[in-house]
JSON list of C-alpha atoms in Angstrom, two decimals:
[
{"chain": "A", "resi": 59, "resn": "TRP", "atom": "CA", "xyz": [-14.05, 1.20, 3.98]},
{"chain": "A", "resi": 60, "resn": "LEU", "atom": "CA", "xyz": [-14.68, -2.04, 2.19]},
{"chain": "A", "resi": 61, "resn": "GLN", "atom": "CA", "xyz": [-16.42, -2.69, -1.10]},
{"chain": "A", "resi": 62, "resn": "ILE", "atom": "CA", "xyz": [-16.84, -6.19, -2.54]},
{"chain": "A", "resi": 63, "resn": "ASN", "atom": "CA", "xyz": [-18.29, -7.47, -5.79]},
{"chain": "A", "resi": 64, "resn": "THR", "atom": "CA", "xyz": [-17.58, -10.64, -7.74]},
{"chain": "A", "resi": 65, "resn": "LEU", "atom": "CA", "xyz": [-14.59, -9.14, -9.51]},
{"chain": "A", "resi": 66, "resn": "LEU", "atom": "CA", "xyz": [-12.93, -6.72, -7.15]},
{"chain": "A", "resi": 67, "resn": "VAL", "atom": "CA", "xyz": [-12.41, -5.92, -3.50]},
{"chain": "A", "resi": 68, "resn": "THR", "atom": "CA", "xyz": [-11.56, -2.31, -2.81]},
{"chain": "A", "resi": 69, "resn": "LEU", "atom": "CA", "xyz": [-10.32, -1.71, 0.68]},
{"chain": "A", "resi": 70, "resn": "GLY", "atom": "CA", "xyz": [-8.78, 1.28, 2.38]},
{"chain": "A", "resi": 71, "resn": "GLN", "atom": "CA", "xyz": [-7.82, 1.15, 6.01]},
{"chain": "A", "resi": 72, "resn": "ASN", "atom": "CA", "xyz": [-5.32, 2.71, 8.35]},
{"chain": "A", "resi": 73, "resn": "ILE", "atom": "CA", "xyz": [-4.57, -0.24, 10.60]},
{"chain": "A", "resi": 74, "resn": "CYS", "atom": "CA", "xyz": [-1.98, 1.34, 12.83]},
{"chain": "A", "resi": 75, "resn": "LYS", "atom": "CA", "xyz": [-2.31, 4.33, 15.09]},
{"chain": "A", "resi": 76, "resn": "ALA", "atom": "CA", "xyz": [-0.71, 7.55, 13.91]},
{"chain": "A", "resi": 77, "resn": "LYS", "atom": "CA", "xyz": [2.89, 7.83, 15.07]},
{"chain": "A", "resi": 78, "resn": "SER", "atom": "CA", "xyz": [2.98, 4.06, 15.59]},
{"chain": "A", "resi": 79, "resn": "LYS", "atom": "CA", "xyz": [5.82, 1.75, 14.60]},
{"chain": "A", "resi": 80, "resn": "CYS", "atom": "CA", "xyz": [3.08, -0.66, 13.58]},
{"chain": "A", "resi": 81, "resn": "GLU", "atom": "CA", "xyz": [4.37, -3.54, 15.68]},
{"chain": "A", "resi": 82, "resn": "ASN", "atom": "CA", "xyz": [1.06, -5.20, 16.49]},
{"chain": "A", "resi": 83, "resn": "CYS", "atom": "CA", "xyz": [-1.37, -4.31, 13.74]},
{"chain": "A", "resi": 84, "resn": "PRO", "atom": "CA", "xyz": [-4.83, -5.89, 14.16]},
{"chain": "A", "resi": 85, "resn": "ILE", "atom": "CA", "xyz": [-4.85, -7.42, 10.68]},
{"chain": "A", "resi": 86, "resn": "GLU", "atom": "CA", "xyz": [-7.57, -9.98, 11.39]},
{"chain": "A", "resi": 87, "resn": "LYS", "atom": "CA", "xyz": [-9.89, -7.28, 12.74]},
{"chain": "A", "resi": 88, "resn": "TYR", "atom": "CA", "xyz": [-9.87, -5.23, 9.55]},
{"chain": "A", "resi": 89, "resn": "PHE", "atom": "CA", "xyz": [-9.12, -7.68, 6.76]},
{"chain": "A", "resi": 90, "resn": "ASN", "atom": "CA", "xyz": [-11.07, -10.87, 7.44]},
{"chain": "A", "resi": 91, "resn": "GLU", "atom": "CA", "xyz": [-13.64, -10.20, 4.68]},
{"chain": "A", "resi": 92, "resn": "ALA", "atom": "CA", "xyz": [-10.88, -9.50, 2.19]},
{"chain": "A", "resi": 93, "resn": "LYS", "atom": "CA", "xyz": [-9.19, -12.76, 3.18]},
{"chain": "A", "resi": 94, "resn": "ILE", "atom": "CA", "xyz": [-12.44, -14.67, 2.64]},
{"chain": "A", "resi": 95, "resn": "PHE", "atom": "CA", "xyz": [-12.58, -13.18, -0.86]},
{"chain": "A", "resi": 96, "resn": "LYS", "atom": "CA", "xyz": [-9.31, -15.04, -1.69]},
{"chain": "A", "resi": 97, "resn": "PRO", "atom": "CA", "xyz": [-7.83, -12.36, -3.96]},
{"chain": "A", "resi": 98, "resn": "ASP", "atom": "CA", "xyz": [-6.14, -13.28, -7.22]},
{"chain": "A", "resi": 99, "resn": "VAL", "atom": "CA", "xyz": [-4.26, -9.98, -7.21]},
{"chain": "A", "resi": 100, "resn": "LEU", "atom": "CA", "xyz": [-3.36, -8.08, -4.06]},
{"chain": "A", "resi": 101, "resn": "VAL", "atom": "CA", "xyz": [-2.30, -4.44, -4.48]},
{"chain": "A", "resi": 102, "resn": "CYS", "atom": "CA", "xyz": [-0.71, -2.91, -1.38]},
{"chain": "A", "resi": 103, "resn": "SER", "atom": "CA", "xyz": [0.32, 0.64, -0.69]},
{"chain": "A", "resi": 104, "resn": "LEU", "atom": "CA", "xyz": [1.68, 0.67, 2.82]},
{"chain": "A", "resi": 105, "resn": "SER", "atom": "CA", "xyz": [3.93, 2.69, 5.14]},
{"chain": "A", "resi": 106, "resn": "ALA", "atom": "CA", "xyz": [2.75, 6.22, 4.34]},
{"chain": "A", "resi": 107, "resn": "ASN", "atom": "CA", "xyz": [1.59, 6.91, 7.89]},
{"chain": "A", "resi": 108, "resn": "ILE", "atom": "CA", "xyz": [4.59, 5.45, 9.66]},
{"chain": "A", "resi": 109, "resn": "PRO", "atom": "CA", "xyz": [6.75, 8.45, 10.63]},
{"chain": "A", "resi": 110, "resn": "SER", "atom": "CA", "xyz": [10.10, 8.35, 8.84]},
{"chain": "A", "resi": 111, "resn": "ASP", "atom": "CA", "xyz": [11.99, 8.97, 12.07]},
{"chain": "A", "resi": 112, "resn": "ASP", "atom": "CA", "xyz": [10.34, 5.96, 13.71]},
{"chain": "A", "resi": 113, "resn": "PHE", "atom": "CA", "xyz": [10.66, 3.54, 10.80]},
{"chain": "A", "resi": 114, "resn": "GLU", "atom": "CA", "xyz": [12.34, 0.31, 11.80]},
{"chain": "A", "resi": 115, "resn": "GLN", "atom": "CA", "xyz": [12.84, -2.21, 9.04]},
{"chain": "A", "resi": 116, "resn": "ASP", "atom": "CA", "xyz": [13.17, -5.12, 11.47]},
{"chain": "A", "resi": 117, "resn": "ILE", "atom": "CA", "xyz": [9.66, -4.38, 12.77]},
{"chain": "A", "resi": 118, "resn": "PHE", "atom": "CA", "xyz": [8.03, -3.31, 9.50]},
{"chain": "A", "resi": 119, "resn": "VAL", "atom": "CA", "xyz": [9.12, -6.17, 7.21]},
{"chain": "A", "resi": 120, "resn": "PRO", "atom": "CA", "xyz": [7.87, -9.06, 9.41]},
{"chain": "A", "resi": 121, "resn": "ASN", "atom": "CA", "xyz": [4.52, -7.26, 9.79]},
{"chain": "A", "resi": 122, "resn": "LEU", "atom": "CA", "xyz": [4.39, -6.65, 6.05]},
{"chain": "A", "resi": 123, "resn": "ALA", "atom": "CA", "xyz": [4.96, -10.37, 5.51]},
{"chain": "A", "resi": 124, "resn": "LYS", "atom": "CA", "xyz": [2.30, -11.21, 8.11]},
{"chain": "A", "resi": 125, "resn": "PHE", "atom": "CA", "xyz": [-0.19, -8.92, 6.35]},
{"chain": "A", "resi": 126, "resn": "ILE", "atom": "CA", "xyz": [0.42, -10.28, 2.86]},
{"chain": "A", "resi": 127, "resn": "ASN", "atom": "CA", "xyz": [0.51, -13.89, 4.04]},
{"chain": "A", "resi": 128, "resn": "TYR", "atom": "CA", "xyz": [-2.75, -13.43, 5.93]},
{"chain": "A", "resi": 129, "resn": "LEU", "atom": "CA", "xyz": [-4.51, -12.24, 2.79]},
{"chain": "A", "resi": 130, "resn": "SER", "atom": "CA", "xyz": [-2.94, -14.73, 0.39]},
{"chain": "A", "resi": 131, "resn": "ASP", "atom": "CA", "xyz": [-2.59, -17.96, 2.40]},
{"chain": "A", "resi": 132, "resn": "ASP", "atom": "CA", "xyz": [-5.91, -19.32, 1.13]},
{"chain": "A", "resi": 133, "resn": "ASN", "atom": "CA", "xyz": [-4.95, -18.70, -2.49]},
{"chain": "A", "resi": 134, "resn": "LYS", "atom": "CA", "xyz": [-1.35, -19.69, -3.21]},
{"chain": "A", "resi": 135, "resn": "ASN", "atom": "CA", "xyz": [-1.69, -18.19, -6.71]},
{"chain": "A", "resi": 136, "resn": "THR", "atom": "CA", "xyz": [-2.29, -14.67, -5.41]},
{"chain": "A", "resi": 137, "resn": "LYS", "atom": "CA", "xyz": [-0.13, -12.16, -7.28]},
{"chain": "A", "resi": 138, "resn": "VAL", "atom": "CA", "xyz": [1.17, -9.40, -5.03]},
{"chain": "A", "resi": 139, "resn": "ILE", "atom": "CA", "xyz": [1.84, -5.85, -6.17]},
{"chain": "A", "resi": 140, "resn": "ILE", "atom": "CA", "xyz": [3.38, -3.56, -3.59]},
{"chain": "A", "resi": 141, "resn": "SER", "atom": "CA", "xyz": [4.32, 0.08, -3.97]},
{"chain": "A", "resi": 142, "resn": "SER", "atom": "CA", "xyz": [6.97, 2.32, -2.55]},
{"chain": "A", "resi": 143, "resn": "SER", "atom": "CA", "xyz": [6.02, 4.90, 0.04]},
{"chain": "A", "resi": 144, "resn": "PHE", "atom": "CA", "xyz": [4.03, 7.70, -1.57]},
{"chain": "A", "resi": 145, "resn": "PHE", "atom": "CA", "xyz": [5.87, 10.24, 0.55]},
{"chain": "A", "resi": 146, "resn": "GLY", "atom": "CA", "xyz": [9.25, 8.99, -0.56]},
{"chain": "A", "resi": 147, "resn": "ASN", "atom": "CA", "xyz": [11.25, 7.72, 2.38]},
{"chain": "A", "resi": 148, "resn": "GLU", "atom": "CA", "xyz": [14.36, 5.94, 1.11]},
{"chain": "A", "resi": 149, "resn": "ASN", "atom": "CA", "xyz": [14.58, 3.52, 4.06]},
{"chain": "A", "resi": 150, "resn": "LYS", "atom": "CA", "xyz": [10.95, 2.49, 3.67]},
{"chain": "A", "resi": 151, "resn": "ASN", "atom": "CA", "xyz": [11.30, 2.13, -0.09]},
{"chain": "A", "resi": 152, "resn": "LYS", "atom": "CA", "xyz": [14.42, 0.03, 0.22]},
{"chain": "A", "resi": 153, "resn": "ALA", "atom": "CA", "xyz": [12.74, -2.31, 2.73]},
{"chain": "A", "resi": 154, "resn": "ILE", "atom": "CA", "xyz": [9.61, -2.67, 0.58]},
{"chain": "A", "resi": 155, "resn": "GLU", "atom": "CA", "xyz": [11.55, -3.20, -2.64]},
{"chain": "A", "resi": 156, "resn": "GLU", "atom": "CA", "xyz": [13.78, -5.78, -0.96]},
{"chain": "A", "resi": 157, "resn": "TYR", "atom": "CA", "xyz": [10.72, -7.60, 0.40]},
{"chain": "A", "resi": 158, "resn": "ALA", "atom": "CA", "xyz": [9.19, -7.61, -3.09]},
{"chain": "A", "resi": 159, "resn": "LYS", "atom": "CA", "xyz": [12.32, -9.08, -4.68]},
{"chain": "A", "resi": 160, "resn": "ILE", "atom": "CA", "xyz": [12.70, -11.81, -2.06]},
{"chain": "A", "resi": 161, "resn": "ASN", "atom": "CA", "xyz": [9.01, -12.75, -2.24]},
{"chain": "A", "resi": 162, "resn": "SER", "atom": "CA", "xyz": [8.47, -12.52, -6.02]},
{"chain": "A", "resi": 163, "resn": "ALA", "atom": "CA", "xyz": [6.08, -9.59, -5.68]},
{"chain": "A", "resi": 164, "resn": "SER", "atom": "CA", "xyz": [5.80, -6.79, -8.23]},
{"chain": "A", "resi": 165, "resn": "TYR", "atom": "CA", "xyz": [7.19, -3.48, -7.01]},
{"chain": "A", "resi": 166, "resn": "VAL", "atom": "CA", "xyz": [5.71, -0.20, -8.22]},
{"chain": "A", "resi": 167, "resn": "TYR", "atom": "CA", "xyz": [7.67, 2.96, -7.56]},
{"chain": "A", "resi": 168, "resn": "ILE", "atom": "CA", "xyz": [5.33, 5.87, -6.73]},
{"chain": "A", "resi": 169, "resn": "SER", "atom": "CA", "xyz": [7.44, 8.19, -4.56]},
{"chain": "A", "resi": 170, "resn": "ASP", "atom": "CA", "xyz": [8.18, 10.51, -7.47]},
{"chain": "A", "resi": 171, "resn": "ILE", "atom": "CA", "xyz": [4.48, 11.42, -7.80]},
{"chain": "A", "resi": 172, "resn": "ALA", "atom": "CA", "xyz": [4.45, 13.40, -4.55]},
{"chain": "A", "resi": 173, "resn": "LYS", "atom": "CA", "xyz": [7.46, 15.47, -5.62]},
{"chain": "A", "resi": 174, "resn": "ASN", "atom": "CA", "xyz": [5.36, 17.39, -8.14]},
{"chain": "A", "resi": 175, "resn": "LYS", "atom": "CA", "xyz": [2.79, 19.62, -6.41]},
{"chain": "A", "resi": 176, "resn": "GLU", "atom": "CA", "xyz": [0.56, 19.45, -9.50]},
{"chain": "A", "resi": 177, "resn": "ASN", "atom": "CA", "xyz": [-0.07, 15.81, -8.55]},
{"chain": "A", "resi": 178, "resn": "LEU", "atom": "CA", "xyz": [-1.28, 16.67, -5.05]},
{"chain": "A", "resi": 179, "resn": "ALA", "atom": "CA", "xyz": [-4.62, 17.82, -3.64]},
{"chain": "A", "resi": 180, "resn": "MET", "atom": "CA", "xyz": [-3.16, 21.18, -2.60]},
{"chain": "A", "resi": 181, "resn": "ASN", "atom": "CA", "xyz": [-6.12, 23.38, -3.57]},
{"chain": "A", "resi": 182, "resn": "LEU", "atom": "CA", "xyz": [-8.85, 20.84, -2.91]},
{"chain": "A", "resi": 183, "resn": "PHE", "atom": "CA", "xyz": [-8.79, 20.72, 0.90]},
{"chain": "A", "resi": 184, "resn": "LYS", "atom": "CA", "xyz": [-8.04, 23.11, 3.75]},
{"chain": "A", "resi": 185, "resn": "HIS", "atom": "CA", "xyz": [-6.25, 20.54, 5.92]},
{"chain": "A", "resi": 186, "resn": "ARG", "atom": "CA", "xyz": [-2.51, 20.42, 5.13]},
{"chain": "A", "resi": 187, "resn": "GLY", "atom": "CA", "xyz": [-2.34, 16.71, 5.92]},
{"chain": "A", "resi": 188, "resn": "ILE", "atom": "CA", "xyz": [-4.93, 15.98, 3.24]},
{"chain": "A", "resi": 189, "resn": "GLN", "atom": "CA", "xyz": [-3.46, 18.44, 0.73]},
{"chain": "A", "resi": 190, "resn": "ILE", "atom": "CA", "xyz": [-0.22, 16.46, 0.47]},
{"chain": "A", "resi": 191, "resn": "HIS", "atom": "CA", "xyz": [-2.07, 13.35, -0.70]},
{"chain": "A", "resi": 192, "resn": "PRO", "atom": "CA", "xyz": [-2.65, 12.71, -4.40]},
{"chain": "A", "resi": 193, "resn": "GLY", "atom": "CA", "xyz": [-5.18, 14.87, -6.19]},
{"chain": "A", "resi": 194, "resn": "ASP", "atom": "CA", "xyz": [-6.89, 13.95, -9.46]},
{"chain": "A", "resi": 195, "resn": "LYS", "atom": "CA", "xyz": [-3.70, 14.07, -11.53]},
{"chain": "A", "resi": 196, "resn": "GLY", "atom": "CA", "xyz": [-1.76, 12.09, -8.93]},
{"chain": "A", "resi": 197, "resn": "MET", "atom": "CA", "xyz": [-4.54, 9.49, -8.69]},
{"chain": "A", "resi": 198, "resn": "LYS", "atom": "CA", "xyz": [-4.52, 9.10, -12.47]},
{"chain": "A", "resi": 199, "resn": "ILE", "atom": "CA", "xyz": [-0.78, 8.45, -12.45]},
{"chain": "A", "resi": 200, "resn": "LEU", "atom": "CA", "xyz": [-1.15, 5.99, -9.56]},
{"chain": "A", "resi": 201, "resn": "SER", "atom": "CA", "xyz": [-3.92, 4.11, -11.34]},
{"chain": "A", "resi": 202, "resn": "GLU", "atom": "CA", "xyz": [-1.90, 3.90, -14.56]},
{"chain": "A", "resi": 203, "resn": "ARG", "atom": "CA", "xyz": [1.11, 2.45, -12.73]},
{"chain": "A", "resi": 204, "resn": "TYR", "atom": "CA", "xyz": [-0.92, -0.08, -10.78]},
{"chain": "A", "resi": 205, "resn": "LEU", "atom": "CA", "xyz": [-2.96, -1.10, -13.82]},
{"chain": "A", "resi": 206, "resn": "LYS", "atom": "CA", "xyz": [0.19, -1.67, -15.84]},
{"chain": "A", "resi": 207, "resn": "GLU", "atom": "CA", "xyz": [1.20, -4.31, -13.28]},
{"chain": "A", "resi": 208, "resn": "ILE", "atom": "CA", "xyz": [-2.30, -5.74, -12.89]},
{"chain": "A", "resi": 209, "resn": "TYR", "atom": "CA", "xyz": [-2.59, -6.23, -16.67]},
{"chain": "A", "resi": 210, "resn": "ARG", "atom": "CA", "xyz": [0.46, -8.49, -16.54]},
{"chain": "A", "resi": 211, "resn": "PHE", "atom": "CA", "xyz": [-1.57, -10.98, -14.49]},
{"chain": "A", "resi": 212, "resn": "ILE", "atom": "CA", "xyz": [-4.89, -10.98, -16.33]}
]
């Protein structure tokens, strides 16, 4: 889904197939309109759907860089905010945090949110895969953490 107005682009998209190592993500296919928008602030929450057992930092990090560079190349002043894995994989989090440090991006730790079942959508959906995503309380915490970083740039 994609929503654009003069102030904000809201975009949610799974760009890699489930159970994929995400080696050849079709970034241009899904994110061209967001690139044209030339974001001032880019907030990324990535890696949740990459299976922990299949995570390979040497594949993930170059594709992460490709993704962020694609969206920010036309605006060299783009501020990047990137979060840890919601589902809390230490290898993923380490790779993302390291990328953020090297590339002067803000890093937001969110893995702790999923550890508390009160933050999840457990009673809102029948499908187990959906239940383990953030519910209203978890979304509120996520928004507060992201906004704290966004406010630093505006």
